[in-house]
Amino acid sequence: MARQQQHSDLLAQEIPGQPGDGSDTGSTAVIVSTGAEHASAGEALAGYLRTQATAFLRGLGMRGEAEAEADALLRASARRIAGALHTYADLADPAWAEPMRAELSWLAATLGREPQYVGRLTRLLDALRRLSAAMPAEDPAAVQAAAGPGAGRATAAPAPLAVGAARAAALLERQLTLARTRAHSATLQAMGSARFHALADSIAVLASEVPLTPAAAGPVAEVLPPLAAQAHTRLAEAAGTLPLRRAGHPYNAEAVQAALGAELTADLQDAPWHQVRILLRLSRYAAEVPGSGGRVAVPAPRLSEAAAVLQRHHEAAESASAVAAAARTPRIAPATAYALGVLHADQRHEVEAARFAFSRLWQA
Amino acid sequence: MARQQQHSDLLAQEIPGQPGDGSDTGSTAVIVSTGAEHASAGEALAGYLRTQATAFLRGLGMRGEAEAEADALLRASARRIAGALHTYADLADPAWAEPMRAELSWLAATLGREPQYVGRLTRLLDALRRLSAAMPAEDPAAVQAAAGPGAGRATAAPAPLAVGAARAAALLERQLTLARTRAHSATLQAMGSARFHALADSIAVLASEVPLTPAAAGPVAEVLPPLAAQAHTRLAEAAGTLPLRRAGHPYNAEAVQAALGAELTADLQDAPWHQVRILLRLSRYAAEVPGSGGRVAVPAPRLSEAAAVLQRHHEAAESASAVAAAARTPRIAPATAYALGVLHADQRHEVEAARFAFSRLWQA
């Protein structure tokens, strides 16, 4: 706690009240202008890293009051620092940057687990609610016409299938809440560890001084854009290998193949899409550095939409896996297993829907 | 048997070797020209009914050799006679036509059951095979790249989920084969019944003489087109009440709502679509009568495509219900129930895909 306070003091001295977004899928990060458009590449990168480091230290100071927001801020800045160090690796001392990136990845992964379980549970309970909804929200007239008199009563009665859905919801809630609690403890433990304090110290140093290489002395306009372009190219190439044409056909029933397939089928299918999701994030972070050219092959709003779609793809795929895992719980009732099967297929269709949406966005 | 022979003899005397299609979703039925373009409306209708009656009697004669083909022919002509008597009800004596239609509907329904069970089992086993396929057929390179070395071995191992799929397949095979056997017996019994022989006798009479009303004496060009137009209008109106705009959005996840909903949800959702399917069929049969104008609001190839799509909608919806029924079998293993849940959701997505396809066709 004393150390955390110390980092916050450092922050208070440095940048009083810089606003941060804390979100990770938004298209724009708040970037404090370095006011040095004609500076060296190293200065531009260092300026960006300082901004992120400041956000990180601010997140650290916030943890006492708003833990979730603070963690989101910590995670977003950790990812951005790691991303910039990856894309502009030529400009920073690798002996310092590489261990730093590894520690940032560890922290971002640790911090990410709890919100992921929270989001997964919300998504699955919402889906179960939607799947067991007695009636579509629209077209009450058409529904009534089709039902005829007396049908309203029958519809209102609880269906046997709904029992399975309720049990499936209870099972998922139990399992994911347990996972969440564990993730929370792991986060608390990580935040109190010597490992974390060493990382926070490095980031505090980063706020004042970034160890650069000689290559960083070159002018911004010559050094940064080619490195950023490499990140964009890696993204474009990876997206180019995706089966976009097939995914662009609605109802291709491709993603649901994995639902009853061998365990690995889903992972194999999803992996290239997850890879593009990560490269897309790196490409966006690379473009945030002032003077990097900023331009990506795809316009920014469409990029951020594509990022959101791939995020949905990832969440649906992970949720489907969680459902499959829940279905392997010993001694569950057949009705519960049935509801989980429906839910699994539903989430795999969400995966397919996300691929369709990405395909349309990317090929537009 | 003696009576069946008698009907066949009648046929042999009347029309030697008129080809029939026997299919029911094809866009064109073989229509023997009456050679009487300037005849009365009654003569045109009677000509059409005679053609269908002849096809019916030919089907009856074929039953000894090729039962399935014969039944398809009997069913197709029974439906067409009933359809024409419905659309052109003004032209035929109702005291004769109405009981005739009722009997034709009974026969068509009886004959339809066995092939429906056969089709349903094939559809569901194909779907289970697709759902538990270890790997998508395309992109073996991409899959291999994502898998890395050694993954091939792991994929080849039988997955635990596949066990559930195999058991689900066995359960469905048992249940649907039993239903098929019962339907076969029911058909055999119906074909030997006095009820059927009375119907066959009426149809044999139809081949030579149709009891017409005075309205049937009017000229073809004045009488038939307005009646056919009514059938097309009923179709257009019913299709107009469908939620086509929503169905035209891919991945609206509307049809799958029914998967865990109250028992009636699916029926309520599907009923208006099934209604359009029946009106589409009536509209197509109405247009087959020579001199009816033939013109439907939608071009014929697109109509036949729409019919095929709605047929798929119907089959997927019925298959999903069969899966839900199988899932209610007592004492099934959770893995079996899980696979049935996935299969149910898959078939509901096929329902949704068919609605999407129809929506696109109809609004084009």
XYZ file of C-alpha atoms in Angstrom:
728
model
C 0.000 0.000 0.000
C 2.803 2.366 0.833
C 4.353 1.720 -2.546
C 1.061 2.204 -4.333
C 0.747 5.561 -2.591
C 4.253 6.426 -3.679
C 3.407 5.742 -7.351
C 0.320 7.897 -7.043
C 2.331 10.761 -5.590
C 4.655 10.509 -8.522
C 1.672 10.707 -10.826
C 0.213 13.718 -9.023
C 3.431 15.606 -9.527
C 3.673 14.760 -13.157
C 0.366 15.127 -14.933
C -2.492 16.563 -12.956
C -5.759 15.075 -14.176
C -5.138 13.745 -17.653
C -8.335 12.055 -18.793
C -8.126 8.395 -19.807
C -10.672 6.179 -21.496
C -9.898 2.917 -19.785
C -11.725 1.092 -22.564
C -9.966 -1.223 -24.894
C -12.229 -1.551 -27.891
C -12.826 2.150 -28.460
C -11.355 3.464 -31.653
C -9.489 6.373 -30.154
C -7.241 6.493 -27.168
C -6.653 9.794 -25.522
C -3.266 10.886 -26.697
C -1.542 13.806 -25.093
C 0.206 15.720 -27.837
C 3.935 15.791 -27.352
C 3.992 19.211 -28.947
C 7.055 18.010 -30.819
C 5.997 17.279 -34.415
C 9.535 17.781 -35.650
C 11.169 15.755 -32.870
C 13.044 12.488 -33.230
C 11.268 9.144 -33.551
C 12.514 8.208 -30.102
C 11.006 11.322 -28.572
C 7.638 10.600 -30.220
C 7.647 7.020 -28.939
C 8.804 8.104 -25.489
C 6.014 10.682 -25.394
C 3.441 8.005 -26.140
C 4.910 5.621 -23.570
C 4.959 8.386 -20.952
C 1.270 9.073 -21.577
C 0.449 5.417 -21.126
C 2.676 5.129 -18.074
C 0.881 8.081 -16.540
C -2.460 6.437 -17.208
C -1.131 3.275 -15.605
C -0.017 5.093 -12.461
C -3.326 6.906 -12.320
C -5.108 3.537 -12.484
C -2.954 2.328 -9.644
C -3.994 5.304 -7.528
C -7.668 4.660 -8.287
C -7.685 1.039 -7.145
C -8.832 1.891 -3.631
C -12.010 3.587 -4.821
C -13.107 1.990 -8.104
C -11.404 -1.331 -8.552
C -12.992 -2.416 -11.826
C -12.385 0.923 -13.576
C -8.855 1.069 -12.192
C -8.086 -2.431 -13.447
C -9.479 -1.614 -16.878
C -7.216 1.424 -17.036
C -4.191 -0.560 -15.858
C -4.891 -3.252 -18.393
C -5.467 -0.862 -21.295
C -2.253 1.036 -20.664
C -0.240 -2.153 -20.044
C -1.413 -3.482 -23.414
C -0.628 -0.231 -25.163
C 2.887 -0.007 -23.727
C 3.521 -3.646 -24.670
C 2.057 -3.057 -28.129
C 4.163 0.018 -28.828
C 7.287 -1.760 -27.605
C 6.456 -4.609 -29.977
C 5.756 -2.531 -33.089
C 8.593 -0.049 -32.500
C 10.987 -2.652 -31.108
C 13.833 -1.168 -33.183
C 13.730 2.046 -31.175
C 13.958 0.749 -27.598
C 16.788 -1.092 -25.857
C 15.749 -4.772 -26.181
C 17.479 -5.772 -22.940
C 15.030 -3.488 -21.194
C 12.001 -3.730 -23.534
C 11.692 -7.495 -23.864
C 11.388 -8.433 -20.178
C 9.148 -5.395 -19.769
C 6.795 -6.660 -22.485
C 6.669 -10.111 -20.915
C 5.742 -8.621 -17.540
C 3.114 -6.367 -19.097
C 1.541 -9.349 -20.865
C 1.441 -11.268 -17.595
C -0.244 -8.362 -15.857
C -2.768 -7.727 -18.650
C -3.686 -11.434 -18.710
C -4.052 -11.559 -14.919
C -6.188 -8.441 -14.794
C -8.289 -9.599 -17.718
C -9.518 -12.837 -16.195
C -12.110 -11.531 -13.749
C -13.911 -9.205 -16.186
C -13.862 -12.005 -18.750
C -15.724 -14.362 -16.411
C -18.186 -11.610 -15.533
C -18.821 -10.882 -19.220
C -19.097 -14.572 -20.080
C -21.708 -15.215 -17.412
C -23.751 -12.176 -18.473
C -23.571 -13.253 -22.116
C -24.636 -16.822 -21.383
C -27.471 -15.906 -19.031
C -28.735 -13.365 -21.573
C -28.592 -16.014 -24.287
C -30.464 -18.541 -22.147
C -33.101 -15.933 -21.406
C -33.413 -15.167 -25.112
C -33.532 -18.861 -26.032
C -36.259 -19.630 -23.542
C -38.287 -16.475 -24.191
C -41.876 -17.522 -24.633
C -42.467 -15.147 -27.504
C -40.584 -12.877 -29.878
C -40.882 -9.268 -28.812
C -42.179 -8.051 -32.179
C -45.326 -8.929 -34.072
C -47.682 -9.624 -31.186
C -50.606 -9.348 -33.616
C -49.240 -11.957 -36.009
C -48.466 -14.234 -33.101
C -51.954 -13.876 -31.716
C -53.503 -14.485 -35.111
C -51.496 -17.676 -35.500
C -52.285 -18.807 -31.983
C -56.023 -18.381 -32.032
C -58.110 -18.076 -28.871
C -56.904 -19.864 -25.762
C -53.316 -20.124 -26.957
C -52.210 -17.347 -24.612
C -52.920 -19.501 -21.626
C -50.973 -22.444 -22.990
C -47.972 -20.258 -23.808
C -47.888 -18.778 -20.338
C -47.517 -22.214 -18.721
C -43.898 -23.119 -17.873
C -42.495 -25.426 -20.540
C -40.534 -28.561 -19.649
C -37.648 -27.238 -21.745
C -37.554 -24.103 -19.607
C -36.748 -26.263 -16.576
C -33.583 -27.423 -18.304
C -32.728 -23.825 -19.195
C -33.141 -22.743 -15.557
C -30.919 -25.569 -14.357
C -28.332 -24.819 -17.014
C -28.342 -21.181 -15.894
C -27.831 -22.220 -12.279
C -24.972 -24.544 -13.224
C -23.212 -21.904 -15.321
C -23.729 -19.295 -12.636
C -22.163 -21.590 -10.044
C -19.180 -22.507 -12.198
C -18.441 -19.052 -13.580
C -18.915 -17.332 -10.225
C -16.408 -19.723 -8.714
C -13.986 -18.993 -11.550
C -14.539 -15.292 -11.061
C -13.864 -15.469 -7.334
C -10.662 -17.349 -8.001
C -9.613 -14.830 -10.618
C -10.315 -12.023 -8.173
C -8.100 -13.632 -5.539
C -5.398 -14.204 -8.115
C -5.547 -10.526 -9.099
C -5.307 -9.391 -5.488
C -2.387 -11.711 -4.938
C -0.670 -10.476 -8.106
C -1.171 -6.828 -7.166
C 0.496 -7.423 -3.828
C 3.403 -9.415 -5.241
C 7.011 -8.301 -5.524
C 6.716 -9.070 -9.241
C 4.008 -6.470 -9.661
C 5.876 -3.858 -7.623
C 8.970 -4.346 -9.731
C 6.844 -3.828 -12.854
C 5.170 -0.728 -11.397
C 8.625 0.636 -10.588
C 9.756 0.114 -14.181
C 6.644 1.873 -15.437
C 7.227 4.761 -13.027
C 10.730 5.101 -14.464
C 9.220 4.942 -17.961
C 7.194 8.051 -17.160
C 10.409 10.024 -16.951
C 12.899 8.162 -19.103
C 12.729 5.560 -21.936
C 15.942 3.674 -22.837
C 16.246 4.242 -26.598
C 18.503 2.824 -29.325
C 20.576 4.893 -31.792
C 17.929 4.199 -34.484
C 15.498 6.280 -32.412
C 17.483 9.428 -33.153
C 16.128 9.542 -36.752
C 13.324 11.961 -37.644
C 9.763 10.862 -36.794
C 8.494 11.055 -40.368
C 11.210 8.710 -41.656
C 11.387 6.184 -38.829
C 7.882 5.651 -37.446
C 5.667 5.286 -40.545
C 7.515 2.251 -42.027
C 7.362 0.442 -38.659
C 3.661 1.203 -38.277
C 3.113 0.107 -41.878
C 4.680 -3.254 -41.030
C 2.076 -3.756 -38.298
C -0.710 -2.879 -40.732
C 0.734 -5.251 -43.336
C 0.916 -8.120 -40.857
C -2.757 -7.520 -40.116
C -3.743 -7.328 -43.785
C -1.843 -10.510 -44.579
C -3.365 -12.452 -41.694
C -6.867 -11.222 -42.589
C -6.169 -12.240 -46.185
C -5.686 -15.875 -45.165
C -9.069 -16.035 -43.408
C -11.856 -17.887 -45.275
C -13.648 -14.568 -45.821
C -15.522 -15.583 -48.931
C -17.134 -18.558 -47.248
C -17.764 -16.610 -44.038
C -19.471 -13.930 -46.148
C -22.222 -16.382 -47.121
C -24.872 -16.134 -44.443
C -25.872 -19.393 -42.759
C -22.878 -21.360 -43.965
C -23.170 -23.438 -40.767
C -19.394 -23.600 -40.619
C -18.746 -22.529 -37.049
C -21.336 -24.850 -35.572
C -19.507 -27.846 -37.042
C -17.253 -27.533 -34.076
C -20.116 -27.972 -31.623
C -20.067 -31.763 -31.632
C -16.711 -32.217 -33.337
C -13.449 -33.272 -31.792
C -12.332 -30.976 -28.972
C -9.711 -29.356 -31.159
C -12.005 -28.530 -34.066
C -13.218 -25.290 -32.552
C -9.737 -24.191 -31.546
C -8.372 -24.921 -35.004
C -11.200 -23.046 -36.674
C -11.058 -20.079 -34.345
C -7.284 -19.633 -34.009
C -6.704 -17.669 -37.243
C -9.533 -15.286 -36.325
C -8.136 -14.762 -32.829
C -4.753 -14.071 -34.402
C -6.267 -11.362 -36.614
C -7.957 -9.894 -33.557
C -4.574 -9.498 -31.846
C -2.903 -8.082 -34.959
C -5.771 -5.647 -35.364
C -5.240 -4.433 -31.825
C -1.487 -4.028 -32.411
C -2.185 -2.161 -35.619
C -4.528 0.236 -33.821
C -2.040 0.846 -31.009
C 0.758 1.405 -33.528
C -1.351 4.084 -35.233
C -1.887 5.873 -31.918
C 1.751 6.927 -31.645
C 1.934 10.551 -32.886
C 3.783 10.793 -36.179
C 3.330 7.098 -37.042
C 1.335 8.128 -40.091
C -1.785 6.857 -38.372
C -3.134 5.623 -41.660
C -4.221 2.047 -41.785
C -5.411 0.349 -44.972
C -8.938 0.549 -43.579
C -10.557 3.756 -42.238
C -10.484 4.123 -38.466
C -14.221 3.818 -37.682
C -14.422 0.629 -39.731
C -11.297 -0.671 -37.963
C -12.816 -0.088 -34.591
C -16.021 -1.802 -35.722
C -13.960 -4.724 -36.983
C -12.199 -4.866 -33.612
C -15.552 -4.976 -31.824
C -16.755 -7.755 -34.131
C -13.647 -9.845 -33.513
C -14.021 -9.216 -29.792
C -17.554 -10.620 -30.062
C -16.161 -13.566 -32.026
C -13.697 -14.235 -29.248
C -16.231 -13.917 -26.458
C -18.758 -16.170 -28.204
C -16.094 -18.796 -28.880
C -14.886 -18.726 -25.268
C -18.461 -18.839 -24.020
C -19.211 -21.870 -26.199
C -16.177 -23.610 -24.678
C -17.395 -22.770 -21.186
C -20.771 -24.315 -22.017
C -19.103 -27.450 -23.367
C -17.070 -27.662 -20.164
C -20.207 -27.276 -18.046
C -21.857 -30.074 -20.019
C -19.065 -32.398 -18.931
C -20.049 -31.925 -15.274
C -20.818 -35.389 -13.890
C -24.390 -36.336 -12.960
C -26.225 -33.466 -14.641
C -29.838 -34.075 -15.663
C -30.544 -34.778 -19.346
C -32.747 -31.656 -19.509
C -29.810 -29.545 -18.305
C -27.493 -31.170 -20.823
C -30.034 -30.543 -23.573
C -30.294 -26.848 -22.718
C -26.493 -26.615 -22.651
C -26.369 -28.229 -26.094
C -28.798 -25.651 -27.473
C -26.791 -22.874 -25.819
C -23.507 -24.207 -27.181
C -24.869 -24.288 -30.729
C -26.291 -20.803 -30.217
C -22.911 -19.422 -29.195
C -21.233 -21.125 -32.138
C -23.786 -19.393 -34.347
C -22.799 -16.114 -32.721
C -19.237 -17.003 -33.729
C -20.439 -17.539 -37.280
C -22.427 -14.284 -37.220
C -19.314 -12.393 -36.102
C -17.293 -13.939 -38.919
C -19.992 -12.934 -41.376
C -19.969 -9.360 -40.050
C -16.166 -9.183 -40.173
C -16.159 -10.574 -43.677
C -18.562 -7.893 -44.871
C -16.633 -5.116 -43.108
C -13.260 -6.211 -44.355
C -14.237 -6.807 -47.956
C -16.304 -3.613 -48.257
C -56.087 -56.294 -56.211
C -58.843 -57.058 -58.684
C -60.119 -53.519 -58.364
C -56.651 -52.050 -58.772
C -56.316 -54.079 -61.953
C -59.658 -52.781 -63.107
C -58.525 -49.152 -62.643
C -55.365 -49.888 -64.565
C -57.315 -51.394 -67.423
C -59.400 -48.271 -67.540
C -56.246 -46.231 -67.732
C -54.797 -48.364 -70.510
C -57.875 -47.798 -72.614
C -57.892 -44.107 -72.066
C -54.434 -42.601 -72.326
C -51.682 -44.893 -73.462
C -48.403 -43.856 -71.877
C -48.769 -40.249 -70.802
C -45.587 -39.260 -68.974
C -45.954 -37.913 -65.437
C -43.417 -36.223 -63.212
C -44.483 -37.618 -59.867
C -42.541 -34.859 -58.147
C -44.222 -32.239 -56.109
C -41.755 -29.416 -55.807
C -40.839 -29.188 -59.502
C -41.931 -25.991 -61.134
C -43.720 -27.568 -64.061
C -46.183 -30.386 -64.130
C -46.693 -32.236 -67.345
C -49.912 -30.880 -68.734
C -51.558 -32.557 -71.667
C -52.948 -29.869 -73.898
C -56.686 -30.105 -74.234
C -56.342 -28.778 -77.725
C -59.335 -26.560 -76.944
C -58.043 -23.013 -76.417
C -61.429 -21.547 -77.304
C -63.381 -24.003 -75.173
C -65.452 -23.250 -72.086
C -63.885 -22.786 -68.643
C -65.481 -26.058 -67.529
C -63.877 -27.953 -70.397
C -60.447 -26.498 -69.558
C -60.805 -27.478 -65.896
C -62.162 -30.908 -66.787
C -59.211 -31.424 -69.141
C -56.766 -30.662 -66.336
C -58.603 -32.893 -63.882
C -58.674 -35.718 -66.439
C -54.921 -35.436 -66.899
C -54.375 -35.660 -63.158
C -56.886 -38.481 -62.792
C -55.028 -40.395 -65.487
C -51.745 -39.848 -63.638
C -53.431 -41.082 -60.475
C -54.667 -44.269 -62.124
C -51.246 -44.823 -63.667
C -49.715 -44.516 -60.180
C -52.181 -47.058 -58.924
C -51.128 -49.510 -61.640
C -47.441 -48.977 -60.772
C -47.752 -49.813 -57.073
C -46.875 -53.478 -57.555
C -43.486 -52.671 -59.087
C -42.222 -49.355 -57.667
C -44.124 -48.498 -54.538
C -42.336 -45.275 -53.584
C -42.567 -43.783 -57.086
C -46.180 -44.888 -57.423
C -47.095 -43.287 -54.089
C -45.362 -40.042 -55.053
C -47.388 -39.979 -58.280
C -50.647 -40.753 -56.452
C -49.918 -38.043 -53.909
C -48.936 -35.404 -56.462
C -52.060 -35.956 -58.547
C -54.333 -36.144 -55.487
C -52.962 -32.791 -54.342
C -53.384 -31.257 -57.775
C -56.976 -32.435 -58.146
C -57.801 -31.141 -54.659
C -56.000 -27.867 -55.386
C -57.825 -27.263 -58.658
C -61.162 -28.099 -57.038
C -60.325 -25.561 -54.323
C -59.226 -22.694 -56.587
C -61.915 -23.285 -59.215
C -64.612 -24.255 -56.709
C -67.165 -22.099 -58.562
C -67.013 -24.372 -61.586
C -67.626 -27.791 -60.030
C -70.696 -29.146 -58.275
C -69.912 -28.591 -54.567
C -71.973 -31.598 -53.463
C -69.513 -33.731 -55.399
C -66.348 -31.604 -55.117
C -66.247 -30.990 -51.380
C -66.327 -34.588 -50.133
C -63.922 -35.418 -52.960
C -61.438 -32.804 -51.734
C -61.692 -34.078 -48.181
C -60.934 -37.621 -49.312
C -58.044 -36.475 -51.496
C -56.542 -34.596 -48.548
C -56.840 -37.676 -46.372
C -55.096 -39.781 -48.993
C -52.319 -37.253 -49.644
C -51.661 -36.949 -45.902
C -51.635 -40.737 -45.455
C -49.290 -41.286 -48.380
C -47.021 -38.437 -47.279
C -46.164 -39.767 -43.863
C -43.708 -42.518 -44.748
C -41.546 -40.438 -47.104
C -41.578 -37.633 -44.528
C -40.097 -39.908 -41.857
C -37.518 -41.192 -44.322
C -36.529 -37.638 -45.265
C -36.448 -36.499 -41.659
C -34.121 -39.304 -40.590
C -31.786 -38.650 -43.517
C -31.747 -34.927 -42.748
C -31.006 -35.429 -39.053
C -28.324 -38.057 -39.557
C -26.657 -35.848 -42.172
C -26.784 -32.918 -39.761
C -25.282 -34.971 -36.932
C -22.528 -36.127 -39.247
C -21.856 -32.531 -40.259
C -21.939 -31.329 -36.655
C -19.500 -33.943 -35.468
C -17.187 -33.705 -38.477
C -13.650 -33.448 -37.176
C -12.630 -30.828 -39.685
C -14.115 -28.505 -42.291
C -13.596 -29.895 -45.762
C -11.975 -26.748 -47.136
C -8.792 -24.960 -46.149
C -6.744 -27.947 -45.015
C -3.626 -25.751 -45.219
C -5.021 -23.058 -42.933
C -6.182 -25.695 -40.497
C -2.800 -27.339 -40.463
C -1.059 -24.013 -39.965
C -3.274 -23.221 -37.009
C -2.852 -26.673 -35.542
C 0.884 -26.950 -35.685
C 2.740 -30.262 -35.576
C 1.151 -33.151 -33.725
C -2.352 -31.720 -33.829
C -3.413 -34.177 -36.531
C -3.106 -37.058 -34.147
C -5.152 -35.383 -31.439
C -7.906 -34.501 -33.902
C -8.162 -38.055 -35.158
C -8.922 -39.385 -31.661
C -12.653 -39.850 -30.973
C -13.980 -36.904 -28.979
C -16.244 -37.409 -25.964
C -18.838 -35.211 -27.660
C -18.874 -37.582 -30.624
C -20.090 -40.352 -28.312
C -23.182 -38.286 -27.559
C -23.676 -37.646 -31.273
C -23.478 -41.372 -32.031
C -26.002 -42.164 -29.320
C -28.296 -39.385 -30.474
C -28.103 -40.803 -34.009
C -29.000 -44.284 -32.730
C -31.925 -42.919 -30.738
C -33.301 -40.930 -33.670
C -32.816 -43.864 -36.010
C -34.762 -46.134 -33.653
C -37.620 -43.668 -33.167
C -37.976 -42.537 -36.760
C -37.643 -46.049 -38.169
C -40.448 -47.162 -35.878
C -42.568 -44.207 -37.017
C -41.773 -45.050 -40.622
C -42.770 -48.681 -40.197
C -46.051 -47.631 -38.636
C -46.692 -45.158 -41.442
C -45.989 -47.892 -43.976
C -48.531 -50.196 -42.340
C -51.047 -47.370 -42.199
C -50.553 -46.724 -45.919
C -50.996 -50.392 -46.776
C -54.125 -50.520 -44.671
C -55.484 -47.343 -46.255
C -54.805 -48.621 -49.761
C -56.797 -51.780 -49.056
C -59.694 -49.960 -47.399
C -63.180 -49.495 -48.797
C -62.627 -45.759 -48.300
C -59.719 -45.773 -50.720
C -61.553 -47.880 -53.294
C -64.488 -45.487 -53.190
C -62.085 -42.609 -53.810
C -60.342 -44.427 -56.646
C -63.744 -45.099 -58.208
C -64.599 -41.378 -58.057
C -61.299 -40.534 -59.672
C -61.878 -43.103 -62.379
C -65.220 -41.435 -63.106
C -63.411 -38.074 -63.105
C -61.266 -39.299 -65.986
C -64.340 -39.432 -68.173
C -66.766 -36.923 -66.678
C -66.524 -33.904 -64.305
C -69.767 -32.605 -62.725
C -69.735 -28.896 -63.604
C -71.844 -25.896 -62.574
C -73.561 -23.449 -64.979
C -70.766 -20.934 -64.315
C -68.375 -23.352 -66.009
C -70.054 -22.718 -69.355
C -68.418 -19.275 -69.650
C -65.379 -18.799 -71.913
C -61.978 -19.815 -70.510
C -60.416 -16.383 -70.885
C -63.152 -14.713 -68.840
C -63.751 -17.277 -66.128
C -60.415 -18.886 -65.228
C -57.960 -15.943 -64.932
C -59.908 -14.092 -62.176
C -60.163 -17.290 -60.100
C -56.460 -18.021 -60.551
C -55.697 -14.390 -59.704
C -57.550 -14.836 -56.412
C -55.233 -17.693 -55.499
C -52.186 -15.565 -56.349
C -53.589 -12.670 -54.316
C -54.171 -14.879 -51.276
C -50.527 -15.943 -51.530
C -49.236 -12.388 -51.942
C -51.296 -11.191 -48.980
C -50.152 -14.002 -46.703
C -46.521 -13.484 -47.717
C -46.983 -9.774 -47.044
C -47.815 -10.438 -43.389
C -44.609 -12.432 -42.821
C -41.822 -10.634 -40.905
C -39.751 -10.512 -44.095
C -37.704 -7.484 -43.166
C -36.471 -9.026 -39.955
C -35.978 -12.418 -41.589
C -33.890 -10.676 -44.272
C -31.268 -9.710 -41.691
C -28.830 -12.593 -41.507
C -28.223 -14.089 -38.053
C -31.244 -12.475 -36.434
C -31.390 -15.509 -34.093
C -35.160 -15.352 -34.250
C -36.021 -18.943 -35.080
C -33.731 -20.406 -32.436
C -35.655 -18.568 -29.727
C -38.119 -21.358 -30.004
C -35.513 -23.967 -29.134
C -35.849 -23.643 -25.362
C -39.074 -21.657 -25.317
C -42.530 -22.864 -24.425
C -43.683 -25.753 -26.592
C -45.994 -23.523 -28.569
C -43.398 -20.876 -29.428
C -42.076 -22.751 -32.432
C -45.540 -23.568 -33.737
C -46.670 -19.969 -33.387
C -43.576 -18.678 -35.144
C -43.693 -21.243 -37.919
C -47.434 -21.321 -38.642
C -47.599 -18.226 -40.898
C -44.682 -19.561 -42.952
C -46.321 -22.981 -43.324
C -49.498 -21.210 -44.409
C -47.611 -19.368 -47.152
C -46.076 -22.661 -48.244
C -49.559 -24.131 -48.760
C -50.850 -21.025 -50.551
C -47.786 -21.048 -52.779
C -48.531 -24.631 -53.748
C -52.185 -23.799 -54.487
C -51.083 -20.827 -56.546
C -48.733 -22.993 -58.594
C -51.405 -25.654 -59.190
C -53.938 -22.978 -60.151
C -51.516 -21.665 -62.783
C -51.125 -25.154 -64.262
C -54.705 -25.229 -65.590
C -54.535 -24.278 -69.283
C -56.079 -20.886 -69.918
C -55.818 -19.753 -66.279
C -53.507 -16.973 -67.363
C -50.633 -18.785 -65.748
C -49.115 -15.497 -64.691
C -48.261 -15.183 -61.058
C -46.914 -11.966 -59.511
C -43.522 -13.646 -59.327
C -41.774 -15.362 -62.274
C -42.146 -19.146 -62.352
C -38.518 -20.204 -61.694
C -38.386 -17.911 -58.670
C -41.729 -19.308 -57.477
C -40.442 -22.836 -57.677
C -37.294 -21.803 -55.826
C -39.464 -20.154 -53.162
C -41.493 -23.354 -52.899
C -38.318 -25.377 -52.393
C -37.124 -22.931 -49.717
C -40.419 -23.139 -47.827
C -40.310 -26.907 -48.131
C -36.876 -26.794 -46.480
C -38.320 -24.489 -43.816
C -41.049 -27.010 -43.128
C -38.735 -30.001 -43.025
C -36.248 -28.268 -40.710
C -39.037 -27.170 -38.361
C -40.529 -30.675 -38.259
C -37.081 -32.174 -37.760
C -36.383 -29.821 -34.859
C -39.651 -30.948 -33.248
C -38.681 -34.582 -33.728
C -35.359 -33.896 -31.981
C -37.144 -32.163 -29.090
C -39.453 -35.165 -28.809
C -36.470 -37.544 -28.779
C -34.882 -35.474 -26.022
C -37.913 -36.156 -23.840
C -37.200 -39.899 -23.966
C -36.811 -41.048 -20.341
C -33.416 -42.160 -19.037
C -31.233 -40.879 -21.874
C -27.608 -40.101 -21.058
C -26.650 -36.427 -20.575
C -24.214 -36.687 -23.513
C -27.071 -37.842 -25.756
C -29.304 -35.019 -24.523
C -26.489 -32.530 -25.140
C -26.032 -33.705 -28.733
C -29.797 -33.512 -29.277
C -29.757 -29.943 -27.942
C -27.038 -28.962 -30.398
C -28.951 -30.696 -33.206
C -32.204 -28.977 -32.248
C -30.570 -25.543 -32.332
C -28.937 -26.451 -35.643
C -32.276 -27.332 -37.216
C -33.831 -24.127 -35.874
C -30.986 -22.278 -37.574
C -31.854 -24.085 -40.783
C -35.377 -22.749 -40.268
C -33.928 -19.262 -39.914
C -31.726 -19.742 -42.981
C -34.762 -20.785 -45.035
C -36.666 -17.692 -43.876
C -33.694 -15.550 -44.847
C -33.562 -17.159 -48.296
C -37.304 -16.764 -48.807
C -37.128 -13.164 -47.693
C -34.438 -12.400 -50.256
C -36.301 -14.232 -53.031
C -39.632 -12.648 -52.314
C -38.414 -9.104 -51.925
C -36.094 -9.203 -54.947
